[in-house]
PDB file of C-alpha atoms in Angstrom:
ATOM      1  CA  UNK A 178     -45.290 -54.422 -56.053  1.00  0.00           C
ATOM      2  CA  UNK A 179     -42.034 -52.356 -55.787  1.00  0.00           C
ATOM      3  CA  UNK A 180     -41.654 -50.236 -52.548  1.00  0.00           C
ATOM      4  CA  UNK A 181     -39.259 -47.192 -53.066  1.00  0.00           C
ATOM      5  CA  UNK A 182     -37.623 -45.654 -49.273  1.00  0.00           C
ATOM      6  CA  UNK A 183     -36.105 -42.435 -50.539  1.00  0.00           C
ATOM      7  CA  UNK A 184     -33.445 -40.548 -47.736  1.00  0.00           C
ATOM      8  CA  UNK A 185     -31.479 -37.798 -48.296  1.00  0.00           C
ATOM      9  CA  UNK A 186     -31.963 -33.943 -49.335  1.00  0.00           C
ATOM     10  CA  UNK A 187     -32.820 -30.857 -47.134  1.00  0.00           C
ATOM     11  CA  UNK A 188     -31.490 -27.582 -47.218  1.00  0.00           C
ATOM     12  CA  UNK A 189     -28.454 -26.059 -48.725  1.00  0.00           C
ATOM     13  CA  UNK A 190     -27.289 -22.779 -50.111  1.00  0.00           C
ATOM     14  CA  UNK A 191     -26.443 -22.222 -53.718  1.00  0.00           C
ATOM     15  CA  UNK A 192     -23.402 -23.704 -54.432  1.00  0.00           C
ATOM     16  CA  UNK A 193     -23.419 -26.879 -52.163  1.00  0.00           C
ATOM     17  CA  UNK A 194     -24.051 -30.209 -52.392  1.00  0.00           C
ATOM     18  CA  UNK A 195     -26.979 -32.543 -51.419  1.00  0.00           C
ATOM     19  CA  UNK A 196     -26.996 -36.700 -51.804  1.00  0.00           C
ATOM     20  CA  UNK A 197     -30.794 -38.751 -52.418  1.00  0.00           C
ATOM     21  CA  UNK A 198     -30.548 -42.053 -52.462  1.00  0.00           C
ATOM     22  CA  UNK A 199     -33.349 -44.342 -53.070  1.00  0.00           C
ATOM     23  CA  UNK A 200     -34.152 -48.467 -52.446  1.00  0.00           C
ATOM     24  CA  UNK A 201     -35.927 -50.783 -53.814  1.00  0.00           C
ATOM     25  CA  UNK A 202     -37.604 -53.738 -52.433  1.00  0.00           C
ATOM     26  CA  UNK A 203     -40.393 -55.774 -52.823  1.00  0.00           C
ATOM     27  CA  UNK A 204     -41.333 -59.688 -54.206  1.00  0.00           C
ATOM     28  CA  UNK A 205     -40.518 -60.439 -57.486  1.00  0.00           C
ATOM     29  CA  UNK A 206     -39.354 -57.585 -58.918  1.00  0.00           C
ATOM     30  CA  UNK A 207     -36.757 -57.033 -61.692  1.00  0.00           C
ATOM     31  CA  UNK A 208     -35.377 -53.435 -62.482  1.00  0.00           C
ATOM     32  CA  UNK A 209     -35.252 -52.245 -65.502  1.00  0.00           C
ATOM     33  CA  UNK A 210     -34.892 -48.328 -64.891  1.00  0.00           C
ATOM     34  CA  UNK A 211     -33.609 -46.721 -62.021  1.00  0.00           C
ATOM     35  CA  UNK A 212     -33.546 -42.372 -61.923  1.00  0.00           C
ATOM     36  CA  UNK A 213     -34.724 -39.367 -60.325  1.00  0.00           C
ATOM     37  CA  UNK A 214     -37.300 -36.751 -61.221  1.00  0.00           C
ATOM     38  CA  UNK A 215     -38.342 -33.459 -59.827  1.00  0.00           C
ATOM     39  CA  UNK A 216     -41.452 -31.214 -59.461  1.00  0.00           C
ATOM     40  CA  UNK A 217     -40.939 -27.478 -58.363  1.00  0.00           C
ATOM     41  CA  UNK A 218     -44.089 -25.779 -57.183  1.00  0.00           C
ATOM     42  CA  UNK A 219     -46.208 -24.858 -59.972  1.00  0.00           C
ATOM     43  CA  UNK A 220     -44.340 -26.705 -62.790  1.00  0.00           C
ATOM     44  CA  UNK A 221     -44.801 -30.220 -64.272  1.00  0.00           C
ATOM     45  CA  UNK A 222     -42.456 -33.573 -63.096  1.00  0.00           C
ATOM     46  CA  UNK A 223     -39.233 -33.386 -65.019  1.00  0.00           C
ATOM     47  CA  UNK A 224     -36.573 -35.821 -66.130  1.00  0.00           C
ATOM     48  CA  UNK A 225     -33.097 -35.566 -63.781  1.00  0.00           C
ATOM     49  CA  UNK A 226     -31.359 -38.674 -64.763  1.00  0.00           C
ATOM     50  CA  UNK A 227     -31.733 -42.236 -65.550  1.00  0.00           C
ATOM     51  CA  UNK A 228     -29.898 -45.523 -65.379  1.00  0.00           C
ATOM     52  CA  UNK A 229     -31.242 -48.353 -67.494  1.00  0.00           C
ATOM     53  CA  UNK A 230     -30.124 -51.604 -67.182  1.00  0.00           C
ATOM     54  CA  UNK A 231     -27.084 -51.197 -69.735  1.00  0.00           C
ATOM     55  CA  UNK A 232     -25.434 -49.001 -66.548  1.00  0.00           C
ATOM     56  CA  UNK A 233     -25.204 -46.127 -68.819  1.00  0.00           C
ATOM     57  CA  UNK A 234     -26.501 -43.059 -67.053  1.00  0.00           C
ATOM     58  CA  UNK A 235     -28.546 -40.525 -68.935  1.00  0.00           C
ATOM     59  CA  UNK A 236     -29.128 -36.985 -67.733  1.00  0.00           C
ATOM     60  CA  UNK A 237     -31.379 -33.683 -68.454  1.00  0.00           C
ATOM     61  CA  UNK A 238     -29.657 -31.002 -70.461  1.00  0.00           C
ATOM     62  CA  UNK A 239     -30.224 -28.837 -67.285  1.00  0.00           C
ATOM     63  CA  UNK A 240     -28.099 -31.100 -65.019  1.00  0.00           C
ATOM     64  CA  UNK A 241     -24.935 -29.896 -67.054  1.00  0.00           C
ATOM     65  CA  UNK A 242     -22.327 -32.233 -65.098  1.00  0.00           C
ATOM     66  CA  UNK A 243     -23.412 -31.135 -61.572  1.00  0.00           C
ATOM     67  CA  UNK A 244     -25.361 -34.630 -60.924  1.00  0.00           C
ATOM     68  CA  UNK A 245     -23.965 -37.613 -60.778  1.00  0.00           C
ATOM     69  CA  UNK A 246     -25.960 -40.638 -60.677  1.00  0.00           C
ATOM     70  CA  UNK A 247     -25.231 -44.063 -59.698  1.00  0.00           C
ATOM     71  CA  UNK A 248     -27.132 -47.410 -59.490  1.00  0.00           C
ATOM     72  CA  UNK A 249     -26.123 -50.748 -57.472  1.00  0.00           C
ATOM     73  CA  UNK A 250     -28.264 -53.342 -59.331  1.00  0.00           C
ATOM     74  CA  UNK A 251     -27.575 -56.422 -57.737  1.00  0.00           C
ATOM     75  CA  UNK A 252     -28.784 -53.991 -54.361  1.00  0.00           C
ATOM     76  CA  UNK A 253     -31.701 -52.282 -55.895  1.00  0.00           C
ATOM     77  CA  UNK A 254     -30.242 -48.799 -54.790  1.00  0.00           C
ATOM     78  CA  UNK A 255     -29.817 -45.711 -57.203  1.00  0.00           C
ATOM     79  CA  UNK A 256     -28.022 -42.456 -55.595  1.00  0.00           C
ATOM     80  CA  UNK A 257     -28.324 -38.603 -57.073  1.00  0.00           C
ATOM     81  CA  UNK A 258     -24.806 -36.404 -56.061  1.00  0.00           C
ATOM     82  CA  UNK A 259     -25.960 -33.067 -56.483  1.00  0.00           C
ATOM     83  CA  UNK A 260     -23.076 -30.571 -56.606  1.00  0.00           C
ATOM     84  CA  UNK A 261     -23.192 -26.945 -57.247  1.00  0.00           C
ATOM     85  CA  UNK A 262     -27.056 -26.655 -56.582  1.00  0.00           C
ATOM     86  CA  UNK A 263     -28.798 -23.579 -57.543  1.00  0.00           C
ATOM     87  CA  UNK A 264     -32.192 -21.928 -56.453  1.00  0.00           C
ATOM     88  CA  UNK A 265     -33.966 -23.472 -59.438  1.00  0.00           C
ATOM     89  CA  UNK A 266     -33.001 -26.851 -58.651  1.00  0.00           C
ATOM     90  CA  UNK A 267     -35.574 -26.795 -55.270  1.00  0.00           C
ATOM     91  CA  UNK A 268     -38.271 -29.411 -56.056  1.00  0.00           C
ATOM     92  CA  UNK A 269     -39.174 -32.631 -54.297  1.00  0.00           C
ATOM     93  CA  UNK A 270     -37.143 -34.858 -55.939  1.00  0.00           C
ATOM     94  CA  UNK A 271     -39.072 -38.707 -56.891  1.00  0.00           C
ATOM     95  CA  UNK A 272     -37.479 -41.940 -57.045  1.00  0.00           C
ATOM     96  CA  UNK A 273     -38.621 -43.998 -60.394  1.00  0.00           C
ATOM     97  CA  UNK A 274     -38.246 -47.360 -61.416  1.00  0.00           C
ATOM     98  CA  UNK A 275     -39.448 -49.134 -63.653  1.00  0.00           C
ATOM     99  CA  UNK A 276     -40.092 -53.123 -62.598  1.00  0.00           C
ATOM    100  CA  UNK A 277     -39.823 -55.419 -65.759  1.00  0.00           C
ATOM    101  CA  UNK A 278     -40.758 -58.480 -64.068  1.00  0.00           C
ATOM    102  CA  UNK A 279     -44.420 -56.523 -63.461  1.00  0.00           C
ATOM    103  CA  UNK A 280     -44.136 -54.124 -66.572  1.00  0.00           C
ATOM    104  CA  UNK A 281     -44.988 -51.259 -64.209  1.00  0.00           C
ATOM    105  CA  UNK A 282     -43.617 -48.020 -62.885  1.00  0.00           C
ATOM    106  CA  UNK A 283     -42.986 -47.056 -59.602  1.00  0.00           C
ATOM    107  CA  UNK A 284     -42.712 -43.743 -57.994  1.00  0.00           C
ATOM    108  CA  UNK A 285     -41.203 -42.281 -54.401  1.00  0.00           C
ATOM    109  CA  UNK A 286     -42.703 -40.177 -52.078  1.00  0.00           C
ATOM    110  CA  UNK A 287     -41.041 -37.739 -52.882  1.00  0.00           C
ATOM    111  CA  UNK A 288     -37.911 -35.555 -50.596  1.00  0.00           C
ATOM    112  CA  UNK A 289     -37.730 -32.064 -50.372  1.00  0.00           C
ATOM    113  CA  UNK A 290     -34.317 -30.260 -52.027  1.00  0.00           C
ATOM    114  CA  UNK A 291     -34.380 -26.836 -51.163  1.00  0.00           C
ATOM    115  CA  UNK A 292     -31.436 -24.695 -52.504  1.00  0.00           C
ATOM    116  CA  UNK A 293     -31.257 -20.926 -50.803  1.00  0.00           C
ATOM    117  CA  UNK A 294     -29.437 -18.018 -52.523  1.00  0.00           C
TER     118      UNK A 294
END
């Protein structure tokens, strides 16, 4: 069992900047994937950006160099920089990862980004 503690986000106005970070814990677990997605009211959970285990972050077309994500394996942690935020970006961001050792995925509780005009 992987527990995720999510901190981070709140409110900004468009144009700032926001940090979510995430950790991992838990017995015997083994990350393979750690990322970020987000739900905005009314729409379905969406991709924001991934890090595998080859350390090579991957990111939604929609993120268009304002994220940056970054993952400390050997610490379990995986942090979102948002820069540049926008209205559309509000959602409640969710931590994933994806455990190999138990071949399951894991999600957050979720933390509120909300970007004001």
């Amino acid at each position: 069992q992987v527990h995720l503690e999510e901190s981070g986000g709140g409110l900004v106005q468009s144009g700032g900047s926001l940090r979510i970070d995430c950790v991992a814990s838990g017995r015997h677990i083994l990350i393979a994937t750690m990322g970020w997605y987000r739900q905005a009211p009314g729409k379905p959970r969406e991709l924001v950006a991934l890090v595998p285990h080859t350390n090579i972050a991957e990111y939604a077309d929609f993120v268009q160099g304002r994220f940056t994500i970054s993952r400390d394996i050997p610490n379990n942690t995986v942090r979102l920089q948002m820069n540049s935020l926008q209205p559309e970006d509000t959602a409640v961001y969710y931590c994933y990862v994806h455990d190999w050792y138990s071949d399951n995925d894991f999600w957050g509780q979720g933390t509120q980004v909300t970007v004001s005009p």
